[in-house]
PDB file of C-alpha atoms and ligand atoms in Angstrom:
ATOM      1  CA  UNK U1368     189.071  67.815  79.362  1.00 73.00           C
ATOM      2  CA  UNK U1369     188.598  71.309  77.762  1.00 85.00           C
ATOM      3  CA  UNK U1370     191.445  73.894  77.807  1.00 96.00           C
ATOM      4  CA  UNK U1371     191.266  77.517  76.967  1.00 97.00           C
ATOM      5  CA  UNK U1372     194.879  78.411  76.693  1.00 98.00           C
ATOM      6  CA  UNK U1373     196.456  75.290  75.402  1.00 98.00           C
ATOM      7  CA  UNK U1374     195.484  72.709  72.803  1.00 98.00           C
ATOM      8  CA  UNK U1375     196.226  69.222  73.332  1.00 98.00           C
ATOM      9  CA  UNK U1376     196.353  66.548  70.509  1.00 98.00           C
ATOM     10  CA  UNK U1377     197.225  62.914  70.426  1.00 97.00           C
ATOM     11  CA  UNK U1378     199.428  61.588  67.603  1.00 97.00           C
ATOM     12  CA  UNK U1379     199.455  57.858  68.600  1.00 97.00           C
ATOM     13  CA  UNK U1380     201.902  57.569  71.533  1.00 98.00           C
ATOM     14  CA  UNK U1381     202.920  61.273  71.328  1.00 98.00           C
ATOM     15  CA  UNK U1382     201.022  64.294  72.820  1.00 98.00           C
ATOM     16  CA  UNK U1383     201.134  67.577  71.187  1.00 98.00           C
ATOM     17  CA  UNK U1384     200.683  70.577  73.513  1.00 98.00           C
ATOM     18  CA  UNK U1385     200.307  73.893  71.778  1.00 98.00           C
ATOM     19  CA  UNK U1386     200.290  77.054  73.802  1.00 98.00           C
ATOM     20  CA  UNK U1387     197.342  79.131  72.567  1.00 98.00           C
ATOM     21  CA  UNK U1388     197.122  82.631  73.492  1.00 98.00           C
ATOM     22  CA  UNK U1389     198.146  84.120  70.183  1.00 98.00           C
ATOM     23  CA  UNK U1390     196.632  87.624  70.942  1.00 98.00           C
ATOM     24  CA  UNK U1391     199.236  87.897  73.730  1.00 98.00           C
ATOM     25  CA  UNK U1392     202.213  86.202  72.077  1.00 98.00           C
ATOM     26  CA  UNK U1393     201.462  83.091  74.222  1.00 98.00           C
ATOM     27  CA  UNK U1394     202.279  85.091  77.542  1.00 98.00           C
ATOM     28  CA  UNK U1395     202.354  82.565  80.370  1.00 98.00           C
ATOM     29  CA  UNK U1396     199.056  83.301  82.284  1.00 98.00           C
ATOM     30  CA  UNK U1397     197.933  81.934  85.549  1.00 98.00           C
ATOM     31  CA  UNK U1398     195.209  79.945  83.692  1.00 98.00           C
ATOM     32  CA  UNK U1399     197.778  78.426  81.334  1.00 98.00           C
ATOM     33  CA  UNK U1400     199.871  77.504  84.176  1.00 98.00           C
ATOM     34  CA  UNK U1401     196.956  75.647  85.917  1.00 98.00           C
ATOM     35  CA  UNK U1402     196.016  74.057  82.670  1.00 98.00           C
ATOM     36  CA  UNK U1403     199.641  72.877  81.769  1.00 98.00           C
ATOM     37  CA  UNK U1404     200.130  71.530  85.310  1.00 98.00           C
ATOM     38  CA  UNK U1405     196.921  69.448  84.979  1.00 98.00           C
ATOM     39  CA  UNK U1406     197.905  68.133  81.353  1.00 98.00           C
ATOM     40  CA  UNK U1407     201.433  67.438  82.117  1.00 98.00           C
ATOM     41  CA  UNK U1408     200.634  65.380  85.303  1.00 97.00           C
ATOM     42  CA  UNK U1409     197.805  63.568  83.431  1.00 98.00           C
ATOM     43  CA  UNK U1410     200.100  62.716  80.475  1.00 98.00           C
ATOM     44  CA  UNK U1411     202.994  61.708  82.815  1.00 98.00           C
ATOM     45  CA  UNK U1412     200.781  59.073  84.418  1.00 97.00           C
ATOM     46  CA  UNK U1413     199.202  57.818  81.167  1.00 97.00           C
ATOM     47  CA  UNK U1414     201.022  54.587  79.887  1.00 95.00           C
ATOM     48  CA  UNK U1415     199.633  55.459  76.334  1.00 96.00           C
ATOM     49  CA  UNK U1416     201.601  58.618  76.150  1.00 98.00           C
ATOM     50  CA  UNK U1417     205.400  57.877  75.596  1.00 98.00           C
ATOM     51  CA  UNK U1418     206.582  61.390  74.532  1.00 98.00           C
ATOM     52  CA  UNK U1419     205.404  65.110  74.539  1.00 98.00           C
ATOM     53  CA  UNK U1420     205.939  67.917  72.118  1.00 98.00           C
ATOM     54  CA  UNK U1421     205.459  71.443  73.454  1.00 99.00           C
ATOM     55  CA  UNK U1422     205.163  74.160  70.886  1.00 98.00           C
ATOM     56  CA  UNK U1423     203.594  77.537  70.382  1.00 98.00           C
ATOM     57  CA  UNK U1424     202.728  79.370  67.049  1.00 98.00           C
ATOM     58  CA  UNK U1425     204.999  80.729  64.310  1.00 98.00           C
ATOM     59  CA  UNK U1426     205.320  84.102  65.818  1.00 98.00           C
ATOM     60  CA  UNK U1427     205.876  83.109  69.558  1.00 98.00           C
ATOM     61  CA  UNK U1428     206.745  80.026  71.442  1.00 98.00           C
ATOM     62  CA  UNK U1429     206.030  82.044  74.406  1.00 98.00           C
ATOM     63  CA  UNK U1430     206.974  85.761  75.191  1.00 98.00           C
ATOM     64  CA  UNK U1431     207.438  85.260  78.938  1.00 98.00           C
ATOM     65  CA  UNK U1432     205.281  85.344  82.000  1.00 98.00           C
ATOM     66  CA  UNK U1433     202.071  87.513  81.583  1.00 98.00           C
ATOM     67  CA  UNK U1434     203.205  91.084  82.415  1.00 98.00           C
ATOM     68  CA  UNK U1435     199.711  92.516  82.622  1.00 98.00           C
ATOM     69  CA  UNK U1436     198.735  90.012  85.248  1.00 97.00           C
ATOM     70  CA  UNK U1437     202.123  90.302  86.950  1.00 97.00           C
ATOM     71  CA  UNK U1438     202.147  94.138  87.297  1.00 97.00           C
ATOM     72  CA  UNK U1439     200.401  94.231  90.626  1.00 96.00           C
ATOM     73  CA  UNK U1440     201.980  91.273  92.340  1.00 96.00           C
ATOM     74  CA  UNK U1441     203.458  92.059  95.681  1.00 97.00           C
ATOM     75  CA  UNK U1442     206.296  90.220  97.568  1.00 97.00           C
ATOM     76  CA  UNK U1443     204.025  88.846 100.072  1.00 97.00           C
ATOM     77  CA  UNK U1444     201.676  87.255  97.425  1.00 96.00           C
ATOM     78  CA  UNK U1445     204.577  85.956  95.473  1.00 97.00           C
ATOM     79  CA  UNK U1446     206.013  84.167  98.367  1.00 97.00           C
ATOM     80  CA  UNK U1447     202.868  82.951  99.770  1.00 97.00           C
ATOM     81  CA  UNK U1448     201.668  81.483  96.596  1.00 96.00           C
ATOM     82  CA  UNK U1449     205.154  80.249  95.315  1.00 96.00           C
ATOM     83  CA  UNK U1450     204.364  82.473  92.368  1.00 97.00           C
ATOM     84  CA  UNK U1451     204.937  80.552  88.990  1.00 97.00           C
ATOM     85  CA  UNK U1452     206.071  77.390  90.854  1.00 97.00           C
ATOM     86  CA  UNK U1453     203.606  75.213  89.148  1.00 98.00           C
ATOM     87  CA  UNK U1454     205.667  75.664  85.927  1.00 98.00           C
ATOM     88  CA  UNK U1455     208.189  73.166  87.540  1.00 98.00           C
ATOM     89  CA  UNK U1456     205.769  70.457  86.378  1.00 98.00           C
ATOM     90  CA  UNK U1457     207.551  70.493  82.941  1.00 98.00           C
ATOM     91  CA  UNK U1458     211.007  70.115  84.616  1.00 98.00           C
ATOM     92  CA  UNK U1459     209.763  67.272  86.897  1.00 98.00           C
ATOM     93  CA  UNK U1460     207.744  65.251  84.093  1.00 98.00           C
ATOM     94  CA  UNK U1461     209.521  61.835  83.608  1.00 98.00           C
ATOM     95  CA  UNK U1462     208.092  61.461  80.146  1.00 98.00           C
ATOM     96  CA  UNK U1463     210.373  63.027  77.610  1.00 98.00           C
ATOM     97  CA  UNK U1464     209.323  66.572  76.372  1.00 98.00           C
ATOM     98  CA  UNK U1465     210.631  67.904  73.016  1.00 98.00           C
ATOM     99  CA  UNK U1466     210.242  71.906  72.833  1.00 99.00           C
ATOM    100  CA  UNK U1467     209.582  72.971  69.377  1.00 99.00           C
ATOM    101  CA  UNK U1468     210.362  76.666  69.242  1.00 99.00           C
ATOM    102  CA  UNK U1469     209.338  79.109  66.500  1.00 99.00           C
ATOM    103  CA  UNK U1470     209.382  82.868  67.051  1.00 98.00           C
ATOM    104  CA  UNK U1471     209.888  84.567  70.325  1.00 98.00           C
ATOM    105  CA  UNK U1472     210.983  82.313  73.292  1.00 99.00           C
ATOM    106  CA  UNK U1473     211.509  85.245  76.006  1.00 98.00           C
ATOM    107  CA  UNK U1474     211.724  85.246  79.667  1.00 98.00           C
ATOM    108  CA  UNK U1475     209.570  82.520  81.002  1.00 98.00           C
ATOM    109  CA  UNK U1476     209.009  81.104  77.337  1.00 98.00           C
ATOM    110  CA  UNK U1477     212.842  80.599  77.040  1.00 98.00           C
ATOM    111  CA  UNK U1478     212.801  79.120  80.527  1.00 98.00           C
ATOM    112  CA  UNK U1479     210.109  76.589  79.889  1.00 98.00           C
ATOM    113  CA  UNK U1480     211.786  75.663  76.583  1.00 98.00           C
ATOM    114  CA  UNK U1481     214.808  75.053  78.722  1.00 98.00           C
ATOM    115  CA  UNK U1482     212.817  72.841  81.134  1.00 98.00           C
ATOM    116  CA  UNK U1483     212.177  70.486  78.248  1.00 98.00           C
ATOM    117  CA  UNK U1484     214.541  67.676  77.339  1.00 98.00           C
ATOM    118  CA  UNK U1485     215.777  69.306  74.257  1.00 98.00           C
ATOM    119  CA  UNK U1486     214.788  72.239  72.045  1.00 98.00           C
ATOM    120  CA  UNK U1487     214.301  72.046  68.265  1.00 98.00           C
ATOM    121  CA  UNK U1488     214.310  75.547  66.843  1.00 98.00           C
ATOM    122  CA  UNK U1489     212.782  76.881  63.806  1.00 98.00           C
ATOM    123  CA  UNK U1490     214.991  79.129  61.702  1.00 98.00           C
ATOM    124  CA  UNK U1491     212.952  82.159  62.813  1.00 98.00           C
ATOM    125  CA  UNK U1492     213.386  81.492  66.434  1.00 98.00           C
ATOM    126  CA  UNK U1493     214.698  83.994  69.083  1.00 98.00           C
ATOM    127  CA  UNK U1494     215.669  83.294  72.480  1.00 98.00           C
ATOM    128  CA  UNK U1495     216.099  85.788  75.279  1.00 98.00           C
ATOM    129  CA  UNK U1496     215.864  86.746  79.066  1.00 98.00           C
ATOM    130  CA  UNK U1497     214.643  90.392  78.754  1.00 98.00           C
ATOM    131  CA  UNK U1498     213.323  90.721  82.306  1.00 98.00           C
ATOM    132  CA  UNK U1499     215.876  93.295  83.237  1.00 98.00           C
ATOM    133  CA  UNK U1500     214.289  95.677  80.987  1.00 97.00           C
ATOM    134  CA  UNK U1501     210.960  95.507  82.861  1.00 98.00           C
ATOM    135  CA  UNK U1502     212.709  95.813  86.307  1.00 97.00           C
ATOM    136  CA  UNK U1503     213.034  92.135  87.161  1.00 98.00           C
ATOM    137  CA  UNK U1504     214.994  89.024  86.678  1.00 98.00           C
ATOM    138  CA  UNK U1505     214.288  85.323  85.270  1.00 98.00           C
ATOM    139  CA  UNK U1506     212.417  83.626  87.724  1.00 98.00           C
ATOM    140  CA  UNK U1507     211.766  80.125  86.274  1.00 98.00           C
ATOM    141  CA  UNK U1508     215.438  78.966  85.916  1.00 97.00           C
ATOM    142  CA  UNK U1509     217.029  81.437  83.389  1.00 98.00           C
ATOM    143  CA  UNK U1510     220.008  82.385  85.295  1.00 98.00           C
ATOM    144  CA  UNK U1511     220.591  78.658  86.250  1.00 97.00           C
ATOM    145  CA  UNK U1512     219.608  76.531  83.149  1.00 97.00           C
ATOM    146  CA  UNK U1513     220.883  79.094  80.646  1.00 98.00           C
ATOM    147  CA  UNK U1514     224.283  79.430  82.349  1.00 98.00           C
ATOM    148  CA  UNK U1515     224.578  75.603  82.302  1.00 97.00           C
ATOM    149  CA  UNK U1516     223.741  75.264  78.746  1.00 97.00           C
ATOM    150  CA  UNK U1517     225.625  78.211  77.316  1.00 98.00           C
ATOM    151  CA  UNK U1518     228.201  79.127  79.725  1.00 97.00           C
ATOM    152  CA  UNK U1519     228.540  82.309  82.022  1.00 98.00           C
ATOM    153  CA  UNK U1520     229.495  84.933  79.593  1.00 98.00           C
ATOM    154  CA  UNK U1521     226.493  84.553  77.144  1.00 98.00           C
ATOM    155  CA  UNK U1522     224.061  83.870  79.923  1.00 98.00           C
ATOM    156  CA  UNK U1523     225.199  86.850  81.946  1.00 98.00           C
ATOM    157  CA  UNK U1524     225.204  89.142  78.802  1.00 98.00           C
ATOM    158  CA  UNK U1525     221.687  87.910  78.021  1.00 98.00           C
ATOM    159  CA  UNK U1526     220.180  88.494  81.626  1.00 98.00           C
ATOM    160  CA  UNK U1527     222.082  91.829  82.014  1.00 98.00           C
ATOM    161  CA  UNK U1528     221.292  93.376  78.672  1.00 98.00           C
ATOM    162  CA  UNK U1529     218.256  91.472  77.422  1.00 98.00           C
ATOM    163  CA  UNK U1530     219.944  90.843  74.155  1.00 98.00           C
ATOM    164  CA  UNK U1531     218.224  88.016  72.190  1.00 98.00           C
ATOM    165  CA  UNK U1532     219.953  85.145  70.297  1.00 98.00           C
ATOM    166  CA  UNK U1533     218.756  84.068  66.883  1.00 98.00           C
ATOM    167  CA  UNK U1534     218.463  80.333  66.016  1.00 98.00           C
ATOM    168  CA  UNK U1535     221.913  80.144  64.589  1.00 98.00           C
ATOM    169  CA  UNK U1536     223.752  81.543  67.626  1.00 98.00           C
ATOM    170  CA  UNK U1537     221.460  79.381  69.939  1.00 98.00           C
ATOM    171  CA  UNK U1538     222.483  76.181  68.005  1.00 98.00           C
ATOM    172  CA  UNK U1539     226.178  77.227  68.283  1.00 98.00           C
ATOM    173  CA  UNK U1540     226.086  77.990  71.861  1.00 98.00           C
ATOM    174  CA  UNK U1541     224.297  74.563  72.683  1.00 98.00           C
ATOM    175  CA  UNK U1542     220.853  75.894  73.688  1.00 98.00           C
ATOM    176  CA  UNK U1543     219.008  74.135  70.953  1.00 98.00           C
ATOM    177  CA  UNK U1544     219.871  70.598  69.523  1.00 98.00           C
ATOM    178  CA  UNK U1545     219.114  71.726  65.983  1.00 98.00           C
ATOM    179  CA  UNK U1546     217.519  74.197  63.550  1.00 98.00           C
ATOM    180  CA  UNK U1547     214.671  73.147  61.279  1.00 98.00           C
ATOM    181  CA  UNK U1548     212.977  75.066  58.623  1.00 98.00           C
ATOM    182  CA  UNK U1549     209.981  76.863  60.114  1.00 98.00           C
ATOM    183  CA  UNK U1550     207.350  74.786  57.842  1.00 98.00           C
ATOM    184  CA  UNK U1551     208.736  71.575  59.152  1.00 98.00           C
ATOM    185  CA  UNK U1552     209.108  72.390  62.743  1.00 98.00           C
ATOM    186  CA  UNK U1553     205.948  70.597  63.944  1.00 98.00           C
ATOM    187  CA  UNK U1554     206.191  67.571  61.775  1.00 98.00           C
ATOM    188  CA  UNK U1555     209.934  67.026  62.628  1.00 98.00           C
ATOM    189  CA  UNK U1556     209.171  67.533  66.269  1.00 98.00           C
ATOM    190  CA  UNK U1557     206.499  64.760  66.236  1.00 98.00           C
ATOM    191  CA  UNK U1558     208.735  62.542  64.079  1.00 98.00           C
ATOM    192  CA  UNK U1559     211.485  62.811  66.759  1.00 98.00           C
ATOM    193  CA  UNK U1560     209.085  62.242  69.541  1.00 98.00           C
ATOM    194  CA  UNK U1561     207.615  59.243  67.835  1.00 98.00           C
ATOM    195  CA  UNK U1562     211.002  57.848  67.600  1.00 98.00           C
ATOM    196  CA  UNK U1563     211.420  58.178  71.334  1.00 98.00           C
ATOM    197  CA  UNK U1564     208.060  56.769  71.954  1.00 98.00           C
ATOM    198  CA  UNK U1565     208.986  53.596  70.017  1.00 97.00           C
ATOM    199  CA  UNK U1566     211.934  52.577  72.327  1.00 98.00           C
ATOM    200  CA  UNK U1567     211.961  50.603  75.349  1.00 98.00           C
ATOM    201  CA  UNK U1568     210.159  52.628  78.116  1.00 97.00           C
ATOM    202  CA  UNK U1569     212.503  51.747  81.039  1.00 97.00           C
ATOM    203  CA  UNK U1570     215.612  52.546  78.893  1.00 98.00           C
ATOM    204  CA  UNK U1571     214.100  55.797  77.869  1.00 98.00           C
ATOM    205  CA  UNK U1572     213.295  56.895  81.470  1.00 98.00           C
ATOM    206  CA  UNK U1573     216.633  55.951  82.698  1.00 98.00           C
ATOM    207  CA  UNK U1574     218.507  57.615  79.949  1.00 98.00           C
ATOM    208  CA  UNK U1575     216.634  60.842  80.790  1.00 98.00           C
ATOM    209  CA  UNK U1576     217.212  60.516  84.468  1.00 97.00           C
ATOM    210  CA  UNK U1577     220.977  59.903  83.958  1.00 98.00           C
ATOM    211  CA  UNK U1578     221.508  63.006  81.631  1.00 97.00           C
ATOM    212  CA  UNK U1579     219.522  65.235  84.017  1.00 97.00           C
ATOM    213  CA  UNK U1580     221.725  63.920  86.800  1.00 96.00           C
ATOM    214  CA  UNK U1581     224.700  65.287  84.991  1.00 95.00           C
ATOM    215  CA  UNK U1582     223.705  68.746  86.043  1.00 91.00           C
ATOM    216  CA  UNK U1583     222.942  67.904  89.467  1.00 91.00           C
ATOM    217  CA  UNK U1584     225.817  65.681  90.753  1.00 94.00           C
ATOM    218  CA  UNK U1585     229.508  65.372  90.724  1.00 96.00           C
ATOM    219  CA  UNK U1586     231.099  63.367  87.873  1.00 97.00           C
ATOM    220  CA  UNK U1587     231.793  60.539  90.436  1.00 97.00           C
ATOM    221  CA  UNK U1588     228.230  60.497  91.628  1.00 96.00           C
ATOM    222  CA  UNK U1589     226.671  60.714  87.930  1.00 97.00           C
ATOM    223  CA  UNK U1590     228.902  57.918  86.796  1.00 97.00           C
ATOM    224  CA  UNK U1591     227.552  55.741  89.529  1.00 97.00           C
ATOM    225  CA  UNK U1592     224.031  56.622  88.684  1.00 97.00           C
ATOM    226  CA  UNK U1593     224.598  55.708  85.070  1.00 97.00           C
ATOM    227  CA  UNK U1594     226.371  52.600  85.730  1.00 97.00           C
ATOM    228  CA  UNK U1595     223.677  51.313  88.087  1.00 97.00           C
ATOM    229  CA  UNK U1596     220.917  52.356  85.689  1.00 97.00           C
ATOM    230  CA  UNK U1597     222.724  50.571  82.879  1.00 97.00           C
ATOM    231  CA  UNK U1598     223.177  47.344  85.023  1.00 97.00           C
ATOM    232  CA  UNK U1599     219.338  47.597  85.946  1.00 98.00           C
ATOM    233  CA  UNK U1600     218.287  47.510  82.272  1.00 97.00           C
ATOM    234  CA  UNK U1601     219.638  44.010  82.006  1.00 98.00           C
ATOM    235  CA  UNK U1602     216.649  43.015  84.152  1.00 97.00           C
ATOM    236  CA  UNK U1603     214.213  44.043  81.446  1.00 97.00           C
ATOM    237  CA  UNK U1604     212.708  41.990  78.597  1.00 97.00           C
ATOM    238  CA  UNK U1605     213.259  44.859  76.229  1.00 98.00           C
ATOM    239  CA  UNK U1606     217.144  44.520  76.573  1.00 98.00           C
ATOM    240  CA  UNK U1607     216.797  40.980  75.721  1.00 97.00           C
ATOM    241  CA  UNK U1608     214.575  41.597  72.546  1.00 97.00           C
ATOM    242  CA  UNK U1609     216.555  44.687  71.596  1.00 97.00           C
ATOM    243  CA  UNK U1610     219.988  42.865  71.534  1.00 97.00           C
ATOM    244  CA  UNK U1611     218.640  39.804  70.062  1.00 98.00           C
ATOM    245  CA  UNK U1612     216.767  41.794  67.286  1.00 98.00           C
ATOM    246  CA  UNK U1613     220.082  43.307  66.412  1.00 97.00           C
ATOM    247  CA  UNK U1614     221.789  39.823  66.208  1.00 98.00           C
ATOM    248  CA  UNK U1615     218.746  38.407  64.244  1.00 98.00           C
ATOM    249  CA  UNK U1616     218.878  41.570  61.837  1.00 98.00           C
ATOM    250  CA  UNK U1617     215.235  42.410  62.573  1.00 97.00           C
ATOM    251  CA  UNK U1618     213.555  45.213  64.006  1.00 96.00           C
ATOM    252  CA  UNK U1619     213.120  44.993  67.844  1.00 97.00           C
ATOM    253  CA  UNK U1620     209.510  44.826  69.291  1.00 96.00           C
ATOM    254  CA  UNK U1621     209.692  46.506  72.687  1.00 96.00           C
ATOM    255  CA  UNK U1622     207.202  45.528  75.186  1.00 91.00           C
TER     256      UNK U1622
HETATM  257  N1  CAA C 851     202.939  89.593  78.882  1.00 67.08           N
HETATM  258  C1  CAA C 851     201.745  89.977  78.529  1.00 67.08           C
HETATM  259  N2  CAA C 851     201.327  90.507  77.196  1.00 67.08           N
HETATM  260  C2  CAA C 851     202.241  90.328  76.323  1.00 67.08           C
HETATM  261  C3  CAA C 851     203.663  89.946  76.607  1.00 67.08           C
HETATM  262  C4  CAA C 851     203.846  89.444  77.930  1.00 67.08           C
HETATM  263  N3  CAA C 851     204.977  88.796  78.412  1.00 67.08           N
HETATM  264  N4  CAA C 851     204.382  89.784  75.454  1.00 67.08           N
HETATM  265  C5  CAA C 851     203.515  90.353  74.520  1.00 67.08           C
HETATM  266  N5  CAA C 851     202.351  90.713  74.984  1.00 67.08           N
HETATM  267  C6  CAA C 851     201.270  91.324  74.248  1.00 67.08           C
HETATM  268  C7  CAA C 851     201.325  92.761  74.034  1.00 67.08           C
HETATM  269  O1  CAA C 851     201.090  93.569  75.132  1.00 67.08           O
HETATM  270  C8  CAA C 851     200.484  92.965  72.874  1.00 67.08           C
HETATM  271  O2  CAA C 851     199.119  92.989  73.320  1.00 67.08           O
HETATM  272  P1  CAA C 851     198.133  94.190  72.920  1.00 67.08           P
HETATM  273  O3  CAA C 851     197.833  93.905  71.508  1.00 67.08           O
HETATM  274  O4  CAA C 851     196.938  93.969  73.661  1.00 67.08           O
HETATM  275  O5  CAA C 851     198.781  95.542  73.093  1.00 67.08           O
HETATM  276  C9  CAA C 851     200.670  91.674  72.180  1.00 67.08           C
HETATM  277  O6  CAA C 851     201.002  90.645  73.134  1.00 67.08           O
HETATM  278  C10 CAA C 851     201.565  91.716  70.919  1.00 67.08           C
HETATM  279  O7  CAA C 851     202.757  92.267  71.341  1.00 67.08           O
HETATM  280  P2  CAA C 851     203.385  93.410  70.888  1.00 67.08           P
HETATM  281  O8  CAA C 851     202.466  94.485  70.107  1.00 67.08           O
HETATM  282  O9  CAA C 851     204.381  93.874  71.727  1.00 67.08           O
HETATM  283  O10 CAA C 851     204.194  92.664  69.556  1.00 67.08           O
HETATM  284  P3  CAA C 851     205.593  92.987  68.833  1.00 67.08           P
HETATM  285  O11 CAA C 851     205.710  92.139  67.774  1.00 67.08           O
HETATM  286  O12 CAA C 851     205.790  94.210  68.654  1.00 67.08           O
HETATM  287  O13 CAA C 851     206.604  92.595  70.026  1.00 67.08           O
HETATM  288  C11 CAA C 851     207.728  91.141  71.607  1.00 67.08           C
HETATM  289  C12 CAA C 851     206.749  91.120  70.380  1.00 67.08           C
HETATM  290  C13 CAA C 851     209.073  91.504  71.341  1.00 67.08           C
HETATM  291  C14 CAA C 851     207.721  89.629  71.934  1.00 67.08           C
HETATM  292  C15 CAA C 851     207.167  92.040  72.732  1.00 67.08           C
HETATM  293  O14 CAA C 851     205.935  91.741  72.781  1.00 67.08           O
HETATM  294  C16 CAA C 851     207.721  91.780  74.011  1.00 67.08           C
HETATM  295  O15 CAA C 851     208.903  92.476  74.281  1.00 67.08           O
HETATM  296  N6  CAA C 851     207.182  91.210  74.969  1.00 67.08           N
HETATM  297  C17 CAA C 851     207.628  91.051  76.473  1.00 67.08           C
HETATM  298  C18 CAA C 851     208.907  90.256  76.604  1.00 67.08           C
HETATM  299  C19 CAA C 851     209.182  90.276  77.920  1.00 67.08           C
HETATM  300  O16 CAA C 851     209.631  91.209  78.536  1.00 67.08           O
HETATM  301  N7  CAA C 851     209.146  88.876  78.434  1.00 67.08           N
HETATM  302  C20 CAA C 851     209.544  88.694  79.980  1.00 67.08           C
HETATM  303  C21 CAA C 851     208.528  88.734  80.707  1.00 67.08           C
HETATM  304  S1  CAA C 851     208.828  88.524  82.559  1.00 67.08           S
HETATM  305  C22 CAA C 851     209.128  86.864  82.790  1.00 67.08           C
HETATM  306  O17 CAA C 851     208.893  86.270  81.804  1.00 67.08           O
HETATM  307  C23 CAA C 851     209.516  86.491  84.231  1.00 67.08           C
HETATM  308  C24 CAA C 851     209.979  85.229  84.241  1.00 67.08           C
HETATM  309  O18 CAA C 851     211.187  84.726  84.330  1.00 67.08           O
HETATM  310  C25 CAA C 851     209.186  84.302  84.622  1.00 67.08           C
END
């Protein structure tokens, strides 16, 4: 399928999605949302795709929802169309998604990066929720996911003042998993995604589900979810192969 606002490439079992509106700092347009919704759903049901990398360009991962498209939005149209709701496809995707962020990740850009499973940041990355400066607030999870990731104080400061975090601060605060030199960002993200793609698929899916459950449940319920998921993996050939391969001192061949 042909896309205009994104580029999709396959690297064996890894799909690389590049946001591609450089003229607008990769602002999240309605067309981009529809294209992303289509491609994420397609990749998520494609057994040959075992991990996804989502990236932008060197200047911008994405500078937020498209302000020029949004300026005339009304309350009625926003509610009736569940405005921006299709972006939730990223959070709902079962296939692991790594965000590779260089440059600006602002507003909706920061929010879709946080919908991914983890963020690798280039050393020039900048994260922010500047919606307050244009008379609005985050609408794709910024007040919720950012608060869970970095705590109330930093999240509040970012949402109330629009202050940006650089990559170092984002790493210290737990927003990103690690920082990579800009020129290595894409190759490192593909390398990490390839590593994930090589593991047992049921184990990967359950590991992701269990980590996500940590933010949605009590500790007790989360522990139950994890324990049952752990038990269930003893029903897979990959568990037998993985553990036998360790004992035999050879590389596991997951089915
Ligand atoms: N929407 C639409 N266009 C955008 C945009 C956005 N979010 N961000 C940048 N652009 C456009 C600019 O209008 C400009 O286009 P023109 O050349 O046609 O004028 C082009 O991208 C380049 O941008 P700048 O000239 O501003 O570049 P800069 O280097 O001086 O600044 C920036 C870069 C700091 C990212 C600045 O563009 C900026 O502040 N952008 C807006 C950030 C923002 O407020 N994001 C939140 C949006 S609301 C939201 O996301 C709600 C939500 O939660 C879902």
